[in-house]
CSV table of N, CA and C in Angstrom, one decimal:
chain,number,residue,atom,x,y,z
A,1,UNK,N,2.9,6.9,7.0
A,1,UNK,CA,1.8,6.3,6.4
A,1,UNK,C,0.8,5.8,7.5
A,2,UNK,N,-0.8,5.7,7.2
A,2,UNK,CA,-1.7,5.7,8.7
A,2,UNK,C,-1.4,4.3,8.3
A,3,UNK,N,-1.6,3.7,9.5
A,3,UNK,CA,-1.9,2.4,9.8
A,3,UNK,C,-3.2,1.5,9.1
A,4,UNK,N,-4.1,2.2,8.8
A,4,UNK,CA,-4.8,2.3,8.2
A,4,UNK,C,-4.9,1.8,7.0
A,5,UNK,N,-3.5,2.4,6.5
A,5,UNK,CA,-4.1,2.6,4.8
A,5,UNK,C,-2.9,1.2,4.5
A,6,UNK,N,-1.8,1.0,5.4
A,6,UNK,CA,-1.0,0.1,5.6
A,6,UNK,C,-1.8,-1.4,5.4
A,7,UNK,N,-3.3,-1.3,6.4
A,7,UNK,CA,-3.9,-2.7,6.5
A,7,UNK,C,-4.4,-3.1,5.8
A,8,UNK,N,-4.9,-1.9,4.4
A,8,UNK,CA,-5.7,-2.1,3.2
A,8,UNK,C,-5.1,-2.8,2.1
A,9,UNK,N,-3.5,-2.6,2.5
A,9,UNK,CA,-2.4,-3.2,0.9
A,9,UNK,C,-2.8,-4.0,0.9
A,10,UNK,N,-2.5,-5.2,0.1
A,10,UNK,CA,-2.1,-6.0,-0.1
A,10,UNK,C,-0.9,-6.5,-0.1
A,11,UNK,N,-0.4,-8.0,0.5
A,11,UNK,CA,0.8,-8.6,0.9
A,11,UNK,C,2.2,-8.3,0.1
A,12,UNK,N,1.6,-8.4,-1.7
A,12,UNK,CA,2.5,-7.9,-2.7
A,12,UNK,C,3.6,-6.2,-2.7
A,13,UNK,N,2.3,-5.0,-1.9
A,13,UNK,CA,2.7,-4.4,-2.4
A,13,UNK,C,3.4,-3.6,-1.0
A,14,UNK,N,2.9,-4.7,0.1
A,14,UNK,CA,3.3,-3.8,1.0
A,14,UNK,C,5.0,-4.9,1.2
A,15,UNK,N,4.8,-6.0,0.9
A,15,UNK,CA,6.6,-6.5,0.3
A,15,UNK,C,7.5,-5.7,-0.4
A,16,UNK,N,6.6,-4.8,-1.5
A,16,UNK,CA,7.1,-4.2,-2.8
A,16,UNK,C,8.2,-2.5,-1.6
A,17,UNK,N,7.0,-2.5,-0.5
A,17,UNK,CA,7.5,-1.6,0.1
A,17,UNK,C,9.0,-1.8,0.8
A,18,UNK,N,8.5,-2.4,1.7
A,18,UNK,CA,9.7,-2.8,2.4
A,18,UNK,C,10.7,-3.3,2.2
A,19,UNK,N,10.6,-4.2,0.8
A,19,UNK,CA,11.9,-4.0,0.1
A,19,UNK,C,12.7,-2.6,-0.2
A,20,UNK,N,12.0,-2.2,-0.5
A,20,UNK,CA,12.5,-0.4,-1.4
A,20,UNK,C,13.2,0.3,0.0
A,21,UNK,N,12.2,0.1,0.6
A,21,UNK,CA,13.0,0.4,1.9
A,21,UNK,C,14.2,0.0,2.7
A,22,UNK,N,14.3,-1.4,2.5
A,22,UNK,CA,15.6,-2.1,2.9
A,22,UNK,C,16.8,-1.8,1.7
A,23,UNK,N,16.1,-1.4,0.7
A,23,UNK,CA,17.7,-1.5,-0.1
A,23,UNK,C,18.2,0.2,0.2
A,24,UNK,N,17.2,1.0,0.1
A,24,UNK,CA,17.4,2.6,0.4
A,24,UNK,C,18.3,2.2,2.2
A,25,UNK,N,17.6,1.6,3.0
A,25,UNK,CA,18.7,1.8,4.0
A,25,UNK,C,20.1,1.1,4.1
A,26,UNK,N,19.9,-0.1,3.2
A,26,UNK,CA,21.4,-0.9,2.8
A,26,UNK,C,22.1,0.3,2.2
A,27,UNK,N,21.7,1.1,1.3
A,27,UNK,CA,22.5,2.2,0.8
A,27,UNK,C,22.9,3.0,1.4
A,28,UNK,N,22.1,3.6,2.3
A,28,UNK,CA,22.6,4.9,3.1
A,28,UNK,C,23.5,4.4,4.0
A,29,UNK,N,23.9,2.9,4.5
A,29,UNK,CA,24.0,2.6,5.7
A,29,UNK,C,25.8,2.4,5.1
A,30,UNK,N,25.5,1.7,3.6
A,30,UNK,CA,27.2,1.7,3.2
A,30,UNK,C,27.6,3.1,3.0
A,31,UNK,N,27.0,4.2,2.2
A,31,UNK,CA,27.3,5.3,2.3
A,31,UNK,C,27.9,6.2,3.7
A,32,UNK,N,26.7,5.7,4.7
A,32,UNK,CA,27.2,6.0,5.7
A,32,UNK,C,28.4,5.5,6.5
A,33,UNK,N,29.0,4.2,5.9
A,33,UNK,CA,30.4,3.9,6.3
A,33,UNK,C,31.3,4.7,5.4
A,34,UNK,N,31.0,4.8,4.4
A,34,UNK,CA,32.4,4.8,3.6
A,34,UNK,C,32.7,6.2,4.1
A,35,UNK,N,31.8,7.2,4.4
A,35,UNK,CA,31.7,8.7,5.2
A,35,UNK,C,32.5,8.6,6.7
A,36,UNK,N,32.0,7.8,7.2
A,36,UNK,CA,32.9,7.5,8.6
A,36,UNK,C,34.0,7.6,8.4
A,37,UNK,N,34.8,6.3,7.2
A,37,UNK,CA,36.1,6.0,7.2
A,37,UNK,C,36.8,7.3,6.8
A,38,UNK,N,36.1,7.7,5.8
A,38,UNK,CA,36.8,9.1,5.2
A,38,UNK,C,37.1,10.1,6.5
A,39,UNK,N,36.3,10.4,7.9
A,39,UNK,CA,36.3,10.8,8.7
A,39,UNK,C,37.3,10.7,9.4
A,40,UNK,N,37.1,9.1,9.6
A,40,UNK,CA,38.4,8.9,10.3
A,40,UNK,C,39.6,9.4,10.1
A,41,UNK,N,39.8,8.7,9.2
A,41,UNK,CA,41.2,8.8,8.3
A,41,UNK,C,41.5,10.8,8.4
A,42,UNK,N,40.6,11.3,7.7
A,42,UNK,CA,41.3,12.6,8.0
A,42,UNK,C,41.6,13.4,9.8
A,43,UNK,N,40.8,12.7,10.5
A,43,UNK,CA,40.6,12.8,11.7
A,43,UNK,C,42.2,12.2,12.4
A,44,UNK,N,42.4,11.8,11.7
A,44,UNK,CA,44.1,10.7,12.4
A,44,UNK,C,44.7,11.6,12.2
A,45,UNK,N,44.3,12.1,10.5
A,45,UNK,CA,45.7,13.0,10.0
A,45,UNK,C,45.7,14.1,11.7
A,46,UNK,N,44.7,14.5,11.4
A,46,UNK,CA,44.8,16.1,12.7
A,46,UNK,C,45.6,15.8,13.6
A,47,UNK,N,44.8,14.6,14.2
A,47,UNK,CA,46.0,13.9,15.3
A,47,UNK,C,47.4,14.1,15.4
A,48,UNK,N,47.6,13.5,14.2
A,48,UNK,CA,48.8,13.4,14.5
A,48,UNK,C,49.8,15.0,13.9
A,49,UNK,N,49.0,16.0,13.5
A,49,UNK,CA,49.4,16.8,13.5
A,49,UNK,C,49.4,18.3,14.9
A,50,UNK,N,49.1,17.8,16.2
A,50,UNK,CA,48.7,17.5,17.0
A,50,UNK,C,47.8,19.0,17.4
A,51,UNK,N,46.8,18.6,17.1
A,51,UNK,CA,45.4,19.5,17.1
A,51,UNK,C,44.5,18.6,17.3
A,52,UNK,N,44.6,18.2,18.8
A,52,UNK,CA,43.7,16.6,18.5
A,52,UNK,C,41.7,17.1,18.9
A,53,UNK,N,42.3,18.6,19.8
A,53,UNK,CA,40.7,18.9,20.2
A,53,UNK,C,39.9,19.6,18.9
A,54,UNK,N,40.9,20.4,18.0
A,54,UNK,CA,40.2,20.8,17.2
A,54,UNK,C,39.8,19.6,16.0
A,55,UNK,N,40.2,18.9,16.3
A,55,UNK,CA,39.7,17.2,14.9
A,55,UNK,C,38.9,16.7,15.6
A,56,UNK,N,39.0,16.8,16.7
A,56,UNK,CA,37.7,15.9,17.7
A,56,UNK,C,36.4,16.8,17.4
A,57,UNK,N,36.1,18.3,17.3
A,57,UNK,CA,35.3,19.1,17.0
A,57,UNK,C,34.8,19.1,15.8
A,58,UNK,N,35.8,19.0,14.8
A,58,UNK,CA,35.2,18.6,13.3
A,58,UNK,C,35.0,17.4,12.9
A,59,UNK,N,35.4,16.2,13.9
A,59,UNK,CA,34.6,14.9,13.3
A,59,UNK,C,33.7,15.1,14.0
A,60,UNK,N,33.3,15.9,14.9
A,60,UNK,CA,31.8,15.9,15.8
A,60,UNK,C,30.8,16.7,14.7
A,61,UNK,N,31.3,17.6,14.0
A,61,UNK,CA,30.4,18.7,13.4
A,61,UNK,C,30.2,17.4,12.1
A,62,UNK,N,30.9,17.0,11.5
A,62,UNK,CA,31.2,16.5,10.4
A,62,UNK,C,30.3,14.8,10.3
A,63,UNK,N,30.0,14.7,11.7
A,63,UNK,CA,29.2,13.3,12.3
A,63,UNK,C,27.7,13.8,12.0
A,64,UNK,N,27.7,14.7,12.9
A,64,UNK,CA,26.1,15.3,12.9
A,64,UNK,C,25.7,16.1,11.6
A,65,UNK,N,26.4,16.6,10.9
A,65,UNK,CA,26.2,17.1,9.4
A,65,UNK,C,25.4,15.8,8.1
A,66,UNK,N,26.6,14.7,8.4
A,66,UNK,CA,26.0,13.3,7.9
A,66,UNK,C,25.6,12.7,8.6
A,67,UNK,N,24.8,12.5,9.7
A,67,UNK,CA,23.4,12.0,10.5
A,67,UNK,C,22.5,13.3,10.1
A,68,UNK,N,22.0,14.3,9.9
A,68,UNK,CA,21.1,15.4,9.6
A,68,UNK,C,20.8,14.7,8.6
A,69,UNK,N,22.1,14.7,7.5
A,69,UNK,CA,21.7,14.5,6.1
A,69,UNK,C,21.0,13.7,5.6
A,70,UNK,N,21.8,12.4,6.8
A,70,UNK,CA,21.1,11.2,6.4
A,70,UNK,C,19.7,11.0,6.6
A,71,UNK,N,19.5,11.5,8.2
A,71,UNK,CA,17.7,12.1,8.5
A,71,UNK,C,17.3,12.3,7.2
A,72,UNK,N,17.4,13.5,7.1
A,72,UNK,CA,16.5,14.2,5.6
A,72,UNK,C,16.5,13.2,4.3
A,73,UNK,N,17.9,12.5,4.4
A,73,UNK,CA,17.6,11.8,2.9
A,73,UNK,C,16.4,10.6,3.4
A,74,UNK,N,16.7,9.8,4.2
A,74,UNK,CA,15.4,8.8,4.8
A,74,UNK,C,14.3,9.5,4.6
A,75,UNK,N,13.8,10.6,5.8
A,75,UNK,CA,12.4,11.6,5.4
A,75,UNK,C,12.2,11.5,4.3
A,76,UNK,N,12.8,12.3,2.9
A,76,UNK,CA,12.4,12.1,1.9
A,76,UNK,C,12.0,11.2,0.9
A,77,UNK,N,13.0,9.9,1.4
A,77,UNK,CA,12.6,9.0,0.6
A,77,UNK,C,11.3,8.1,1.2
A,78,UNK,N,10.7,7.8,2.3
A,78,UNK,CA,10.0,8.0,3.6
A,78,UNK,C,8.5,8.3,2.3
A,79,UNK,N,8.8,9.7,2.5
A,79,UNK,CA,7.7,10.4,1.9
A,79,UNK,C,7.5,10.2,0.8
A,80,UNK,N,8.2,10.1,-0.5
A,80,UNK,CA,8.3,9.6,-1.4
A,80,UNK,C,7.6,8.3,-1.8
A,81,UNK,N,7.8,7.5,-0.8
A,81,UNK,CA,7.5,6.5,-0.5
A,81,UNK,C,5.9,6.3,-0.4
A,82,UNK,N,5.4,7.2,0.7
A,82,UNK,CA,4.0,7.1,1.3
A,82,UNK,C,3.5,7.8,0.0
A,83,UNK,N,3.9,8.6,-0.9
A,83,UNK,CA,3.4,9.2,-2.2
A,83,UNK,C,2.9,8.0,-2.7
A,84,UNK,N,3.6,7.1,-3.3
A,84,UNK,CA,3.8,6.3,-4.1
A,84,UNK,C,2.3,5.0,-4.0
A,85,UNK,N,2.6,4.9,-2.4
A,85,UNK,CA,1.7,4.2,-1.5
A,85,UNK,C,0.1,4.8,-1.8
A,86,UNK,N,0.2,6.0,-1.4
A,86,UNK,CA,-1.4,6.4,-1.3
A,86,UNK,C,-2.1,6.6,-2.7
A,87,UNK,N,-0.6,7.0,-3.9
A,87,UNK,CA,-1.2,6.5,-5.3
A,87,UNK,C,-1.7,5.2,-5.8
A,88,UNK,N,-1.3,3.9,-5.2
A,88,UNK,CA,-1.5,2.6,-5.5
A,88,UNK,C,-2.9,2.5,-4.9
A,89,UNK,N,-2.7,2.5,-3.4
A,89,UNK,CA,-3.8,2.4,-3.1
A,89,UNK,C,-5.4,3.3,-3.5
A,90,UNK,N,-5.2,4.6,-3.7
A,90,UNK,CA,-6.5,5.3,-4.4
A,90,UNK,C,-7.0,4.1,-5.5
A,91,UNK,N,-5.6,4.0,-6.4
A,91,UNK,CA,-6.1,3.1,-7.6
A,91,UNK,C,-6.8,2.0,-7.3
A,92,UNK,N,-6.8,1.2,-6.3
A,92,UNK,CA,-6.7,-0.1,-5.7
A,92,UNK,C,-8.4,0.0,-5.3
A,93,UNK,N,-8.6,1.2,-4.5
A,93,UNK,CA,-9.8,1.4,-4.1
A,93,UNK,C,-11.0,1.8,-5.1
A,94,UNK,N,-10.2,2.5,-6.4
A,94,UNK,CA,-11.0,2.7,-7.1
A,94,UNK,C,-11.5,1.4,-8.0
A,95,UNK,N,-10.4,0.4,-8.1
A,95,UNK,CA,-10.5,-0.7,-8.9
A,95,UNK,C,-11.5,-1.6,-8.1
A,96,UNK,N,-12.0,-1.6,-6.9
A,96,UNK,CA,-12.5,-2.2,-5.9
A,96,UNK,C,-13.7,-2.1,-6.2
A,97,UNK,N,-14.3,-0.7,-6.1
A,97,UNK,CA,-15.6,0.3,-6.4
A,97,UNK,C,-16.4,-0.3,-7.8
A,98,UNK,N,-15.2,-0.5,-8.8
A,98,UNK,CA,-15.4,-0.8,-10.3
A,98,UNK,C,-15.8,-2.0,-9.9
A,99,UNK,N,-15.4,-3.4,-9.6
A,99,UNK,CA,-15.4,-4.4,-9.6
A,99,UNK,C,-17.0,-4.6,-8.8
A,100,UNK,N,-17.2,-3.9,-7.4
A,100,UNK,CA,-18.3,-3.8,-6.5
A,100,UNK,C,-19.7,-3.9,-7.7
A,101,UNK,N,-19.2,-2.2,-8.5
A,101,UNK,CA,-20.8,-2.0,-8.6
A,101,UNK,C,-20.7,-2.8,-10.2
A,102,UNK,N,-19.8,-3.3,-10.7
A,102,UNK,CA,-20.4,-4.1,-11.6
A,102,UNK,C,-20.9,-5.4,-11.7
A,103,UNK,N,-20.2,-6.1,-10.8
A,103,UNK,CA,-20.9,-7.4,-9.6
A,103,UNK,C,-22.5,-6.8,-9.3
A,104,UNK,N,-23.1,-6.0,-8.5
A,104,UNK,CA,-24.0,-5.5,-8.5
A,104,UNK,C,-24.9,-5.4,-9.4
A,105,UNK,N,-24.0,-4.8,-10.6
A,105,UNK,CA,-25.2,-4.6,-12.0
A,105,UNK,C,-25.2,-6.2,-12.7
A,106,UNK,N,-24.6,-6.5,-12.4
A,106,UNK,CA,-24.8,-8.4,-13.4
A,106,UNK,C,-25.6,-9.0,-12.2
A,107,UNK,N,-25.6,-8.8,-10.3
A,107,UNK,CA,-26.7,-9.3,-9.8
A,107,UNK,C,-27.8,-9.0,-10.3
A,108,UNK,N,-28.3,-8.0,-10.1
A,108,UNK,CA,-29.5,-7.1,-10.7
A,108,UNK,C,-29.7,-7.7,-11.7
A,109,UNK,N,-29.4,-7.6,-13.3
A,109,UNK,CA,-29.3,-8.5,-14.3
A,109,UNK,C,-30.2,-9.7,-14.6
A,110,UNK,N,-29.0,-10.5,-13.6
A,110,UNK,CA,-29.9,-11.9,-13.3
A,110,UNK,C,-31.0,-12.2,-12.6
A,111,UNK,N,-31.4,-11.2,-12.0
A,111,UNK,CA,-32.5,-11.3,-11.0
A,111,UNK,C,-33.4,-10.9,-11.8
A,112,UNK,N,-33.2,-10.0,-12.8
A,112,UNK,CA,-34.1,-9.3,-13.8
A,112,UNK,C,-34.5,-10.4,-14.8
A,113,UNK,N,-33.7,-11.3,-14.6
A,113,UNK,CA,-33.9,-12.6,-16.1
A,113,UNK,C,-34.1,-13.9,-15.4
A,114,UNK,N,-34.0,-13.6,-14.4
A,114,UNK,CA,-34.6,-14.9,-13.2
A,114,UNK,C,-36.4,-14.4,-13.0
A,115,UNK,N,-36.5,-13.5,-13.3
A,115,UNK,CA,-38.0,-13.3,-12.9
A,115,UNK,C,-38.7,-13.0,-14.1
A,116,UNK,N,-38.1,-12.5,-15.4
A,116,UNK,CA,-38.6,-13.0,-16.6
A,116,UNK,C,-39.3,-13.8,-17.1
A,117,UNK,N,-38.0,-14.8,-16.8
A,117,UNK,CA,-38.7,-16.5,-16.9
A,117,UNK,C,-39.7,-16.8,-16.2
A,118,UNK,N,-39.7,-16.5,-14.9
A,118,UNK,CA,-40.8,-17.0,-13.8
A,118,UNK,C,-41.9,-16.8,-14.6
A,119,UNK,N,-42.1,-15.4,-15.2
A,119,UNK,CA,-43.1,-14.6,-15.4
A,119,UNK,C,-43.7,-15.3,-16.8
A,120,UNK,N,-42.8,-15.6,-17.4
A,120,UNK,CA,-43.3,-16.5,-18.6
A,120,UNK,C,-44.0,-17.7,-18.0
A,121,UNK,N,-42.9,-18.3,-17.4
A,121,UNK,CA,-43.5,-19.6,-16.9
A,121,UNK,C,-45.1,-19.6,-16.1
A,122,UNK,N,-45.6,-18.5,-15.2
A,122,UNK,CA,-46.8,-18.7,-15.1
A,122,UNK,C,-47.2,-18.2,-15.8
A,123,UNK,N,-47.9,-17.5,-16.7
A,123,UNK,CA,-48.4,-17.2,-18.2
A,123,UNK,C,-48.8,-18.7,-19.0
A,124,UNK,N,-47.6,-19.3,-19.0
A,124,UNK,CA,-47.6,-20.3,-20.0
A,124,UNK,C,-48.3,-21.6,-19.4
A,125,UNK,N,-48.2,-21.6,-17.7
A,125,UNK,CA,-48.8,-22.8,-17.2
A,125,UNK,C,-49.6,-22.3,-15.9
A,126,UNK,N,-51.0,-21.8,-16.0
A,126,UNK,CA,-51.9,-20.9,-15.1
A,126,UNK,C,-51.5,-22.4,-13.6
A,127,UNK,N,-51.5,-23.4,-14.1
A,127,UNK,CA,-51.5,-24.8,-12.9
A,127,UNK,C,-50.7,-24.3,-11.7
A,128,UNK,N,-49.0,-24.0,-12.5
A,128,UNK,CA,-48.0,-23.4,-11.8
A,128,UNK,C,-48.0,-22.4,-10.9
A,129,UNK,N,-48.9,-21.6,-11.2
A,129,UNK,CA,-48.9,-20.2,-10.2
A,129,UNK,C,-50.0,-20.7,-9.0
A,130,UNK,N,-50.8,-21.3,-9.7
A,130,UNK,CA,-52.1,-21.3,-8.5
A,130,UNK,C,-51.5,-22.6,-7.4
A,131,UNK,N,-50.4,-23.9,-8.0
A,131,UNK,CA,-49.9,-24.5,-6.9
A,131,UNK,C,-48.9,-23.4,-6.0
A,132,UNK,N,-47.8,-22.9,-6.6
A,132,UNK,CA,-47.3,-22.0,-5.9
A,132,UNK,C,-47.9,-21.1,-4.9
A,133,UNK,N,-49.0,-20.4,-5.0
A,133,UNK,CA,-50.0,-19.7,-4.2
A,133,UNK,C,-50.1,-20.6,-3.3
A,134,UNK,N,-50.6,-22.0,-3.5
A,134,UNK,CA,-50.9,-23.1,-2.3
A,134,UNK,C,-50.1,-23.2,-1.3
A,135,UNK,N,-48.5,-23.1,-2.3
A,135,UNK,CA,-47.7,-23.7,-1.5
A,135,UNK,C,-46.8,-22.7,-0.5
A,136,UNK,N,-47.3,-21.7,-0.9
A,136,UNK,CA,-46.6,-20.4,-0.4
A,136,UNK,C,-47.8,-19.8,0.8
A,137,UNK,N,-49.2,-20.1,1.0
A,137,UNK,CA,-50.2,-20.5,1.8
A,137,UNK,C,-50.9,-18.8,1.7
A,138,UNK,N,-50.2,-18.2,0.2
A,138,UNK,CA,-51.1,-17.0,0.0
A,138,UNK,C,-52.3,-16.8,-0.9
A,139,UNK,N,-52.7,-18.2,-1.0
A,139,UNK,CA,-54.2,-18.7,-1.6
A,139,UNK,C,-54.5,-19.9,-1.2
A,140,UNK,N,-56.1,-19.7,-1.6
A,140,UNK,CA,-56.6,-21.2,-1.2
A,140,UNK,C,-57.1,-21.5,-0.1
A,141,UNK,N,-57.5,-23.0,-0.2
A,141,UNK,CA,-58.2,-23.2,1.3
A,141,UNK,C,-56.4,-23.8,1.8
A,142,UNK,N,-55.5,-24.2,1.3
A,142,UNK,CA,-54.4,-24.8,1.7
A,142,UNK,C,-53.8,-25.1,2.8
């Protein structure tokens, strides 16, 4: 996942991550013992059946088979992962956009009904506009 899009989460969701993360590796990491031990254990048997180079070769094949595996399962959950990620956040950014330009249209709005009134207000009191002109030094001898 870019770094990037990492700085954009929020604290919640990038916790939400690294949890999911820590339990997926707490899993694979007991998985990956209970695989050792099974290893072992048949690995003694060879021994002691005395073929100890050819048991040394299959817990070597049998090591790197479950570290591959385990690679690939991490990767995918990894990726899975960054899926999950770049869906929240699109949402996140589109929820952002929403909130932007509606903020924007209620500024607009008010500015639109802030100058209404003005507009009434000099209409209704000619005194008001022509001090304002004074006081703003775009009329008058002032």
């Amino acid at each position: 996942m870019a770094e990037k899009e990492l700085r954009k989460m929020n604290r919640t969701e990038l916790i939400e991550i690294i949890y999911a993360l820590q339990q997926n590796e707490k899993l694979l990491r007991r998985e990956n013992e209970d695989l050792h031990e099974q290893l072992q254990d048949k690995a003694i048997l060879m021994e002691q059946a005395g073929d100890i180079r050819k048991a040394a070769k299959k817990k070597e094949e049998r090591a790197n088979a479950l570290l591959r595996q385990a690679e690939r399962e991490c990767r995918e959950k990894l990726e899975e992962t960054e899926r999950e990620c770049a869906g929240k956040l699109t949402a996140t950014e589109q929820e952002c956009m929403e909130l932007l330009n509606e903020s924007k249209q209620k500024a607009r709005d008010r500015i639109e009904n802030v100058n209404r009134k003005i507009n009434l207000l000099m209409k209704k009191y000619p005194m008001l506009r022509e001090y304002l002109k004074k006081e703003n030094g775009t009329g008058g001898a002032g």
